Each structure stands twice: as C-alpha cells, then as structure tokens.
CSV table of C-alpha atoms and ligand atoms in Angstrom, one decimal:
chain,number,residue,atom,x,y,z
A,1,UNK,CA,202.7,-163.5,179.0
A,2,UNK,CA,203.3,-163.2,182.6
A,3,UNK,CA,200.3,-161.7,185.0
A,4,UNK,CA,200.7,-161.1,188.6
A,5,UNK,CA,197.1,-160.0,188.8
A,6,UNK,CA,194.9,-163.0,187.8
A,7,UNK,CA,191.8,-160.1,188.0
A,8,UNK,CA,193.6,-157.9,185.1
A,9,UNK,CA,192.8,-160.6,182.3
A,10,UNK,CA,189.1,-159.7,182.3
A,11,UNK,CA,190.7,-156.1,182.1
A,12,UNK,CA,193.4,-156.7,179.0
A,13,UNK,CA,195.3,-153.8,177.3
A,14,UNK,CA,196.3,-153.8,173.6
A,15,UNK,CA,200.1,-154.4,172.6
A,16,UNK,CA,202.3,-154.9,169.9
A,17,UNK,CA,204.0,-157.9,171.2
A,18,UNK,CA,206.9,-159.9,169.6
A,19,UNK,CA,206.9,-163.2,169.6
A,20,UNK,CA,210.2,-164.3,167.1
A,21,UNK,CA,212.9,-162.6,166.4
A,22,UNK,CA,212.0,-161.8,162.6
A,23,UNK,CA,213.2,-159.6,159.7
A,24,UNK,CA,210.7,-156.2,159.6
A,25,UNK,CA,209.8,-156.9,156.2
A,26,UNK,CA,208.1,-160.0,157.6
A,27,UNK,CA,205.9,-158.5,160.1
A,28,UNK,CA,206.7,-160.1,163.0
A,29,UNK,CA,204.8,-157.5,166.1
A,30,UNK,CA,201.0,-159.2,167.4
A,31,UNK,CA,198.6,-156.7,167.9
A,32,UNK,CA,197.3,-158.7,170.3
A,33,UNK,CA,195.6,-158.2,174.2
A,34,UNK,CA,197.8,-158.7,177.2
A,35,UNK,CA,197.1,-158.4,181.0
A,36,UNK,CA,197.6,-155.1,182.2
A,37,UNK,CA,201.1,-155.3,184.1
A,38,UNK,CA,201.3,-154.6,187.7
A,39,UNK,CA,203.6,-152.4,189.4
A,40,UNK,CA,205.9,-154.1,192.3
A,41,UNK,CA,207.7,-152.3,195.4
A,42,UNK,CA,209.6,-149.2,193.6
A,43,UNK,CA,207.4,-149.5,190.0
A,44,UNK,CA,204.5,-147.6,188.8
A,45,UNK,CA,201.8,-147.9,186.4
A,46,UNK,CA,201.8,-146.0,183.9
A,47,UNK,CA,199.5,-145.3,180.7
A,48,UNK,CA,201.0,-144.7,177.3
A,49,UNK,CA,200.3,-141.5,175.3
A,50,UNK,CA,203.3,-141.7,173.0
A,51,UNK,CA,205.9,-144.6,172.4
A,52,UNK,CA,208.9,-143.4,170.0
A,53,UNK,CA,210.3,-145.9,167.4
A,54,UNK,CA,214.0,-146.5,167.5
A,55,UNK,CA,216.5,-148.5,165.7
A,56,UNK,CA,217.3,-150.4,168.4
A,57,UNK,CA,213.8,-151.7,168.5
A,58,UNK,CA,214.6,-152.8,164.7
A,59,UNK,CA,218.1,-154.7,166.3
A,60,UNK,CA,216.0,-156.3,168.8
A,61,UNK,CA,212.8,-157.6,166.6
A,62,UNK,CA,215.3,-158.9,163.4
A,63,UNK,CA,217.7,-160.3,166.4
A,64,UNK,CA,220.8,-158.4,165.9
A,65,UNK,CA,220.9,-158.3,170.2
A,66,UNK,CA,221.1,-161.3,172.2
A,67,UNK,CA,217.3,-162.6,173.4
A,68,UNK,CA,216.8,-161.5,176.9
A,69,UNK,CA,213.1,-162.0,176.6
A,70,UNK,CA,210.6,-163.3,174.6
A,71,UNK,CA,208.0,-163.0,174.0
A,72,UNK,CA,208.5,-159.2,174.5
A,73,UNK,CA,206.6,-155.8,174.0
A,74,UNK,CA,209.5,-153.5,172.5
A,75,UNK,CA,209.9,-149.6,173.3
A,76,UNK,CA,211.8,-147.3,175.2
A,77,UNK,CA,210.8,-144.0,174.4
A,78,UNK,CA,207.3,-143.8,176.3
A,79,UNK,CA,205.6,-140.5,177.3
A,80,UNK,CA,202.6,-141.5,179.5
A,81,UNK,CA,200.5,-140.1,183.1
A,82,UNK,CA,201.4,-142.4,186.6
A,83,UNK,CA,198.4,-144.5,187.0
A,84,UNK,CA,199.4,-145.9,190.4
A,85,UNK,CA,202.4,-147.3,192.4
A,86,UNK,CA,205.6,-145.5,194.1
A,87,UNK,CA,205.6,-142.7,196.3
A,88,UNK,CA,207.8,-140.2,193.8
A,89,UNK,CA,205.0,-139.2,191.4
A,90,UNK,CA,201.5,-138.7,192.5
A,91,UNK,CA,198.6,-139.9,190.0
A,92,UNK,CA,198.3,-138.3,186.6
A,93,UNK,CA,202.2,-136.9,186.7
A,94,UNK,CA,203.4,-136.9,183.3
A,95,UNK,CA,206.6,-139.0,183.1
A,96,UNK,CA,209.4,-140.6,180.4
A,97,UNK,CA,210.7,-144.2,180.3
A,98,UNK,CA,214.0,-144.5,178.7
A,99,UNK,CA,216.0,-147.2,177.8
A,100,UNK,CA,217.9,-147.8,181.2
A,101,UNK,CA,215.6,-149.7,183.2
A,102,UNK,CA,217.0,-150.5,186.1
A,103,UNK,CA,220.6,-150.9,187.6
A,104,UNK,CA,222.2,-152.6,190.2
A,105,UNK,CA,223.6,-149.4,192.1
A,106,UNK,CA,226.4,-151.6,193.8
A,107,UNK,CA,228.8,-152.5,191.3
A,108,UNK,CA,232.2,-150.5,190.1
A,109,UNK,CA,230.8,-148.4,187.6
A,110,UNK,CA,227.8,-147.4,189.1
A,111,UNK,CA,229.4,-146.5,192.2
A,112,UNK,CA,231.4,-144.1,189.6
A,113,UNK,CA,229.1,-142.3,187.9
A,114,UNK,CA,229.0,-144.4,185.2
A,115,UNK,CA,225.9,-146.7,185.5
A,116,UNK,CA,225.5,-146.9,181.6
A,117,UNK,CA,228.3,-149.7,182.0
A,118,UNK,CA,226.3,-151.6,184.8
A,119,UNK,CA,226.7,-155.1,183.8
A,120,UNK,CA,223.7,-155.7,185.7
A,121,UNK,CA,221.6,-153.6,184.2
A,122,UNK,CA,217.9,-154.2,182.5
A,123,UNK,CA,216.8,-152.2,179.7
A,124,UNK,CA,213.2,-151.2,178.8
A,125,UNK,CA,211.9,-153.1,175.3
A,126,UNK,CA,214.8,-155.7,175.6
A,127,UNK,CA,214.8,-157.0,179.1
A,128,UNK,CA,212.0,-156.3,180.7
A,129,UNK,CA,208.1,-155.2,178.3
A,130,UNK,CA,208.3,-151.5,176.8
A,131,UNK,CA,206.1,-149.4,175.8
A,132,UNK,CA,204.4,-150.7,172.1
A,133,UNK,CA,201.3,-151.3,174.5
A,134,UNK,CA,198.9,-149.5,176.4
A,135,UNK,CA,200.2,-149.7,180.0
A,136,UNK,CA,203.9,-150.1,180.8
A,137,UNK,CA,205.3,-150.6,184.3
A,138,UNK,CA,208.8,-148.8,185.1
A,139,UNK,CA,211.2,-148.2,187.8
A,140,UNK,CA,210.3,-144.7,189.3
A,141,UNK,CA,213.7,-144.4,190.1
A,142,UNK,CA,214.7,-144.8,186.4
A,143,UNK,CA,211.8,-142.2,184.7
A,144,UNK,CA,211.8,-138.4,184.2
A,145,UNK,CA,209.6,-135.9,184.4
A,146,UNK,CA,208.8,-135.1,181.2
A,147,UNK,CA,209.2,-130.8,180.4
A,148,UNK,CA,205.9,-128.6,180.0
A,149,UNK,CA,207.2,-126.9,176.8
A,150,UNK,CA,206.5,-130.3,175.1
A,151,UNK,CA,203.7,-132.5,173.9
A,152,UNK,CA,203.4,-136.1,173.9
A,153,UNK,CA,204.3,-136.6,170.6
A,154,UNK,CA,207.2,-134.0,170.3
A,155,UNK,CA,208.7,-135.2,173.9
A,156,UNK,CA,208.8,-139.3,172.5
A,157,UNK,CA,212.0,-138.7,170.4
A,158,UNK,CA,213.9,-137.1,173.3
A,159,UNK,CA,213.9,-139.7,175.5
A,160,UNK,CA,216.1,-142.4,173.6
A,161,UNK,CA,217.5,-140.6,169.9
A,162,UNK,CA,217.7,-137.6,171.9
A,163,UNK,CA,219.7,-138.3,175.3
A,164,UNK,CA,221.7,-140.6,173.2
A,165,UNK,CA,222.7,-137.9,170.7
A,166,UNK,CA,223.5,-135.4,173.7
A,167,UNK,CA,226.0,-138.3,175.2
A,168,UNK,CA,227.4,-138.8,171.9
A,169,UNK,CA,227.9,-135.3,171.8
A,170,UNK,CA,229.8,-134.9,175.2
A,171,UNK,CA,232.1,-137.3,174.0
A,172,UNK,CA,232.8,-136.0,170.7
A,173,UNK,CA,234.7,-133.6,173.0
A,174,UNK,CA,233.5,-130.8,170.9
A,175,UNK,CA,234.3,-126.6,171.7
A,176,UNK,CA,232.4,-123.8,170.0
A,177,UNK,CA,233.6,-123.2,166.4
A,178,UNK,CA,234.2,-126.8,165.8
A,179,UNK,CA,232.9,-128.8,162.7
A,180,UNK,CA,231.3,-131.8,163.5
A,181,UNK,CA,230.0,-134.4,161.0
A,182,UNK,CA,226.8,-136.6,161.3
A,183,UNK,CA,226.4,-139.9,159.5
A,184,UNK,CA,222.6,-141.1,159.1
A,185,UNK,CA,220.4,-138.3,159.5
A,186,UNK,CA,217.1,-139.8,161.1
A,187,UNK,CA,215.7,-139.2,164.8
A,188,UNK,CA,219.0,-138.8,166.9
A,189,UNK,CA,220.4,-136.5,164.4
A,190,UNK,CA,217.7,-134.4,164.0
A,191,UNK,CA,217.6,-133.6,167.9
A,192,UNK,CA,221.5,-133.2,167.7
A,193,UNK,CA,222.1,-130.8,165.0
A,194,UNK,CA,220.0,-128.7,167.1
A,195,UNK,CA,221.9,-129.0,170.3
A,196,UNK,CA,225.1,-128.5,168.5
A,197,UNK,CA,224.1,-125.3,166.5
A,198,UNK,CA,223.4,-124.1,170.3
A,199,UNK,CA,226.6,-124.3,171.4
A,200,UNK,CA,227.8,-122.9,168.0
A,201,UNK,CA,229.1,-125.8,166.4
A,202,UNK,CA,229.2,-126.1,162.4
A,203,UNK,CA,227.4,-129.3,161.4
A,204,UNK,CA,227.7,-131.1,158.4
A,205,UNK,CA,225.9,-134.0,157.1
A,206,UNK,CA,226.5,-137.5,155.9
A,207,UNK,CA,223.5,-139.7,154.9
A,208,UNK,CA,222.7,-141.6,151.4
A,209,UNK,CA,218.9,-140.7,151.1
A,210,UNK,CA,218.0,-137.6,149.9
A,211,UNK,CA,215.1,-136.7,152.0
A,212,UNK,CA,217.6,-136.8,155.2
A,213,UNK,CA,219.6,-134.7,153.4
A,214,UNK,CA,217.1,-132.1,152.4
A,215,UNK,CA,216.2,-132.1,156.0
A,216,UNK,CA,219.6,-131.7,157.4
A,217,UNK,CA,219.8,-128.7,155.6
A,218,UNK,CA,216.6,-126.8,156.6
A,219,UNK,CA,218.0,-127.5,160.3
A,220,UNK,CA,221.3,-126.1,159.4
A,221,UNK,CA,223.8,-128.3,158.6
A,222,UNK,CA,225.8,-126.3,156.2
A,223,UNK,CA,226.6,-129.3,153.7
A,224,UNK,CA,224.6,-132.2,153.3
A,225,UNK,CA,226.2,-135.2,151.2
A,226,UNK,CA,226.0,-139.2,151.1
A,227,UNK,CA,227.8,-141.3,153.4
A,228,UNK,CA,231.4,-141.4,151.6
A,229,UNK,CA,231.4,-137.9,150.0
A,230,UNK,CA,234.6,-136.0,150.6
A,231,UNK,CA,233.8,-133.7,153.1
A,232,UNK,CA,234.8,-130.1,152.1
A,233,UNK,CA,236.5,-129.3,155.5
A,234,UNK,CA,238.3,-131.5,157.8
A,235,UNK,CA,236.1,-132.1,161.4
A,236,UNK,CA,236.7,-132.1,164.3
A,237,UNK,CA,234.4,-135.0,165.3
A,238,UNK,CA,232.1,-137.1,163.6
A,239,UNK,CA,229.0,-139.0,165.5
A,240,UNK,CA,227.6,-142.1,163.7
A,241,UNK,CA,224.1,-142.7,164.1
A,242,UNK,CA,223.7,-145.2,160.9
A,243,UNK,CA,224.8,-148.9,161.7
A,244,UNK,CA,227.0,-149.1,158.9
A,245,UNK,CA,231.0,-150.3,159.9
A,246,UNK,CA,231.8,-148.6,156.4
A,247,UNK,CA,231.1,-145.5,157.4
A,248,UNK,CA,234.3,-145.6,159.8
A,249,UNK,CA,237.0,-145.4,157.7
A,250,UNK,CA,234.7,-142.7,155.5
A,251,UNK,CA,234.5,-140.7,158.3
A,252,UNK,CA,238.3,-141.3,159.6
A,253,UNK,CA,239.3,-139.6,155.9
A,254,UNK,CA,237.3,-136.5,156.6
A,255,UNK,CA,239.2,-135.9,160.1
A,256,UNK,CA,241.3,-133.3,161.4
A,257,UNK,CA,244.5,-134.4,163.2
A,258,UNK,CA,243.4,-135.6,167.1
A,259,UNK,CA,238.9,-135.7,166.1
A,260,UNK,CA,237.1,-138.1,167.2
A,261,UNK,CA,234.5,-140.5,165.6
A,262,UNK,CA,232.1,-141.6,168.3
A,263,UNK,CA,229.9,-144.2,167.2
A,264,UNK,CA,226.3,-144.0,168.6
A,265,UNK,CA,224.7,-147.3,168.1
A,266,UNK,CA,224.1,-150.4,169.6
A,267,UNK,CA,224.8,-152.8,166.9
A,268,UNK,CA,227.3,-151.9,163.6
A,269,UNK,CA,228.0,-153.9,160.7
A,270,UNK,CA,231.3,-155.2,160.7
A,271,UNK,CA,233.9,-152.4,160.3
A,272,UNK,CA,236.2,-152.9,157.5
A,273,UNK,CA,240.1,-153.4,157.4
A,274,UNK,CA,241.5,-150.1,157.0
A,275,UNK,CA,244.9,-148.7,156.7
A,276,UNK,CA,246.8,-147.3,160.2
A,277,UNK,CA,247.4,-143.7,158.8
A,278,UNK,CA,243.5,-143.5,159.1
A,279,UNK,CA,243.9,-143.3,162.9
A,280,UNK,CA,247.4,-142.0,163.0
A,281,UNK,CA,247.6,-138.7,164.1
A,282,UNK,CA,245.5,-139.6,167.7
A,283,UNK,CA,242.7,-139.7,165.9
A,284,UNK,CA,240.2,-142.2,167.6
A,285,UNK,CA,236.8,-144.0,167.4
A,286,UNK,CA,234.7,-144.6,170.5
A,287,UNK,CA,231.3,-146.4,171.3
A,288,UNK,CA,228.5,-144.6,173.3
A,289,UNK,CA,226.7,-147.6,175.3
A,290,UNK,CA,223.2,-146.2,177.0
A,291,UNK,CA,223.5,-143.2,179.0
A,292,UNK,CA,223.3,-142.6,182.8
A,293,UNK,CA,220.0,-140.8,184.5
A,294,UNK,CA,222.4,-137.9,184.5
A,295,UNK,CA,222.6,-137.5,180.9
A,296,UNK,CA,218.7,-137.9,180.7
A,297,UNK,CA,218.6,-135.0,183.2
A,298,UNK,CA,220.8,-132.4,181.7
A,299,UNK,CA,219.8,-133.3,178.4
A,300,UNK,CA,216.0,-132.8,178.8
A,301,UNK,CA,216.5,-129.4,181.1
A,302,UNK,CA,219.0,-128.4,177.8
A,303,UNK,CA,216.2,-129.4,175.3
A,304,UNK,CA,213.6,-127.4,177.1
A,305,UNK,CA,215.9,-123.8,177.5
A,306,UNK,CA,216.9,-124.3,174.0
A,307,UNK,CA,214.2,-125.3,172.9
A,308,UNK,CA,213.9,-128.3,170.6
A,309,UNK,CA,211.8,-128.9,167.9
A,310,UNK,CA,211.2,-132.5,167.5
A,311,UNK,CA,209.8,-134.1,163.8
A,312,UNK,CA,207.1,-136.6,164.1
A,313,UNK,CA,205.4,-138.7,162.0
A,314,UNK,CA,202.9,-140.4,163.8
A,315,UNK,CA,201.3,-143.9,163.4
A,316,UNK,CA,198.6,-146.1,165.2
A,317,UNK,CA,200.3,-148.8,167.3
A,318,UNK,CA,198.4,-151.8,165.6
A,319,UNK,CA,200.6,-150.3,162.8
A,320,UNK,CA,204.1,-150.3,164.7
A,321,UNK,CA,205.2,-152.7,161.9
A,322,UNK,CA,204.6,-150.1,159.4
A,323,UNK,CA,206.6,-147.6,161.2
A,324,UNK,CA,209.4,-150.2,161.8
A,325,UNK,CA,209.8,-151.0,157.8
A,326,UNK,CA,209.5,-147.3,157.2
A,327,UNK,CA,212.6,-146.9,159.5
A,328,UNK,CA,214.4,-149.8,158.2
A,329,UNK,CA,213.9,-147.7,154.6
A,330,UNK,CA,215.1,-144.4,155.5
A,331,UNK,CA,211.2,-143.0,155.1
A,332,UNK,CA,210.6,-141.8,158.1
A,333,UNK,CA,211.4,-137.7,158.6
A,334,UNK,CA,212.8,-136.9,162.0
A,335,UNK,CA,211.3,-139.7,164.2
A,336,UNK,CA,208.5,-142.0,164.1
A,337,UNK,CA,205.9,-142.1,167.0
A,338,UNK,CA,203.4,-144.6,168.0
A,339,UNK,CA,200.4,-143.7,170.0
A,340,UNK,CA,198.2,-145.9,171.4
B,401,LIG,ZN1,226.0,-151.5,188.3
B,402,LIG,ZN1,216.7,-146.2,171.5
C-alpha cells in the first residue's frame, strides 16, 4: 500500500483490504494492518465508526467493475469524527463518505447539475481506499454532515442504499397515489419504502426470499411476492434494486401504460430478449448511475424530518467477508454494517 507518511507505519490501522478480485465465497478481504492514510490539500482524516456493506462492494471484490485499484480497501458508506485536515469541519465533527469521491467540476455535466455523469470522477471503495478500515481519508468537499437524529450504525445505510434509493425514486417520476413496485428487498429498499409511504405512494414488493418479503410487509408494502409473480395491480413505476436482467421484462408485464422501470444498480445480468409490446405504450427503462451531492443533501435532510428507521445487522470488520457472503445470500435483514 501506498504511505505518504513514512512515520505512520510504526502507527498502522487495521483494514479489510482486497488484494484479487475473487468470488465472496472464497474469502478474498485481508484483515491485515495498513499505514494510516494522510489527508492532502482539500482531504481530511477521518476515523471510522460505522462502514455500511453494499452490493457494489460485492461487484467490485468478485470483479463485475473494471479494476481501478488494487490492492484496494472497499466501502463507501462510512460514518466517522474529522481527525484532522481541511478547514470545513473542525476536529471531532461527525461526517458521511459516500460513494462520489471526487469530481472534476469542469466538464459538461458537471457544469449542469449533473456531476453523477462526470466522466472524471473517483469513487470511494473503487478508485481511491474506502472505509473497511480504521481511518479513511475523503474529499471534504464530497462528505456530509451526518443528522443528530441518527446513530452510527442506523446513519451507515443512508449514505449509499439510501441516497441511491431517493434518486431512483425522483426518477421513477412518481405522484401521490401512485403504485410503485420494488424488486429485491435488501438495504436500498428498505430505506425507500419508507420514503415513498411518506409521500403517499402504494408500494408493492418483488423479491424471491421470504425473509425480504416478510419484511417488506411489516414496513408497508401492501403485497409482497417473488420476483415474477403477477402483480395484482398495474404500477406506475417499478425501481430494481436486485442485479437480475430478468427481472425487466417481469416488471415491464406488471406496468401501467407510460410507468417507468428505473434500474438502480451498477452492474445487471444480461437482460433478456423480450417482445416490443413490453415497452410499447411509452413505457421505458432507465439506469440511475451515482447521485450528485445534491441528492445526498435533500435526501439526508428528508430522512431526518421523516424520520427513517434504518435495519442493521452489525458485524466486526475482521468479519466483512462474512457480511459480504451473507449479502450475496439474501441473509442479511435491512443492511449489514461493519464497525471497526
Ligand atoms: Zn465532471
Ligand atoms: Zn453503494
């Protein structure tokens, strides 16, 4: 690993670091020590409390997304206090690192409001080392401030599966009244039922394991069935959180005329061939790619008023390849959180 501090290897942090791209099942994170990172010009230091596990951790260790690193410490949904560095946060400030590390500010999209299309941009966990560790360095441009109303633990999940889920739901183009269907009911879903039952939205679920199913239903969704049942009214929008290309077409059968299916992952199975009277009647399928700071910002003053009620299940980070394969097996209820 790379140190700019030659003094920080007598002072080494723990990480879960990954070395080669691997399947889960094989164990592939080091629990190993690291040199503390430092913080350059615009970075701080900052010391994990809470790192959230994500499927796009999962694409990254078994190599679904390209290699922009390696070896690399994964996560991008870290809760931790500034240690030092910057100006914007004084020492012991409670802050979030997303995703979105860094962008280049300059190009066409960002000078549009749409810097989740930089194509200069550096993501946290992929790019540049996340947050499976101890100590993370980020951008303090590119972190929030993380709410009071939440703890560590409960704030983790918001700051990837939930912003995400809140842009997939802008652009499900949704109005109060509508039915919108979910596909894959882990971390992002859980967080997204709740914002859509807040803006008086019907939700119904589509996931194949039963204990996302049970839970979709003690957070509201008012029919929970797998991931081709028929559903038993036509929706309005449908946001798919499970990498599956199957589920398209399933979902395209259960729209209204002119719904949308958004699809809110970073990697998908190929989608299968499917016949044009699926998408006839402007019905259409859209990608969510990262989110801009704005997103991040409305949805974590949104999740605060509301408020959310995040589902943890907690494990030690020596044991992030435990939570991983849990993940990759539907176990996990809500969102799995590693903590240091
Ligand atoms: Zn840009
Ligand atoms: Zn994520």
């Amino acid at each position: 690993m790379e140190t700019r501090d030659p003094s920080n290897r007598l002072n080494p942090m723990k990480a879960a670091v990954l070395l080669n791209r691997a399947p889960i099942e094989t164990n592939p994170l080091v629990y190993t020590d690291v040199p503390i990172p430092d913080p350059r010009n615009n970075e701080i230091l900052i010391r994990v409390h809470a790192c959230g596990v994500c499927r796009t951790d999962l694409h990254v260790i078994e190599g679904e997304l390209p290699v922009l690193k390696q070896p690399v410490i994964p996560g991008h949904q870290v809760v931790g206090v500034v240690e030092k560095g910057g100006t914007k946060f004084k020492p012991g400030a409670r802050v979030g690192v997303p995703w979105l590390h860094s962008t280049d500010g300059t190009c066409e999209y960002c000078r549009t409001g749409r810097e989740n299309l930089c194509e200069a941009a550096t993501f946290t966990g992929h790019t540049v080392d996340g947050g499976y560790a101890e100590y993370i360095v980020a951008r303090e441009d590119f972190v929030y401030r993380i709410p009071d109303g939440f703890d560590d633990l409960a704030a983790a999940p918001l700051l990837c599966a939930g912003i995400i889920g809140f842009r997939c739901l802008r652009l499900a183009g949704l109005n109060p009244g509508d039915t919108l269907g979910l596909y894959g009911f882990g971390a992002a879903a859980h967080v997204a039922i709740q914002v859509a039952k807040y803006w008086n939205i019907k939700v119904l679920a589509f996931t194949r394991d039963e204990r996302h199913q049970k839970l979709a239903l003690e957070l509201g969704a008012s029919f929970a069935g797998g991931g081709n049942a028929e559903s038993p009214e036509k929706l309005n929008a449908a946001i798919l959180f499970a990498p599956a290309g199957e589920l398209v077409p399933a979902a395209l059968r259960n729209m209204k005329r002119g719904g949308t299916v958004v699809l809110g992952g970073i990697h998908m199975s190929p989608i299968p061939q499917m016949p044009y009277d699926l998408i006839y009647w402007e019905r259409s399928i859209r990608s969510v790619a990262n989110n801009t700071r704005k997103d991040g910002e409305d949805f974590l003053d949104l999740a605060a008023k509301i408020p959310i009620h995040t589902q943890t299940q907690t494990y030690r980070l020596e044991d992030a390849n435990a939570a991983l394969n849990a993940l990759k097996n539907d176990a996990i209820r809500g969102a799995a959180v590693l903590v240091p």
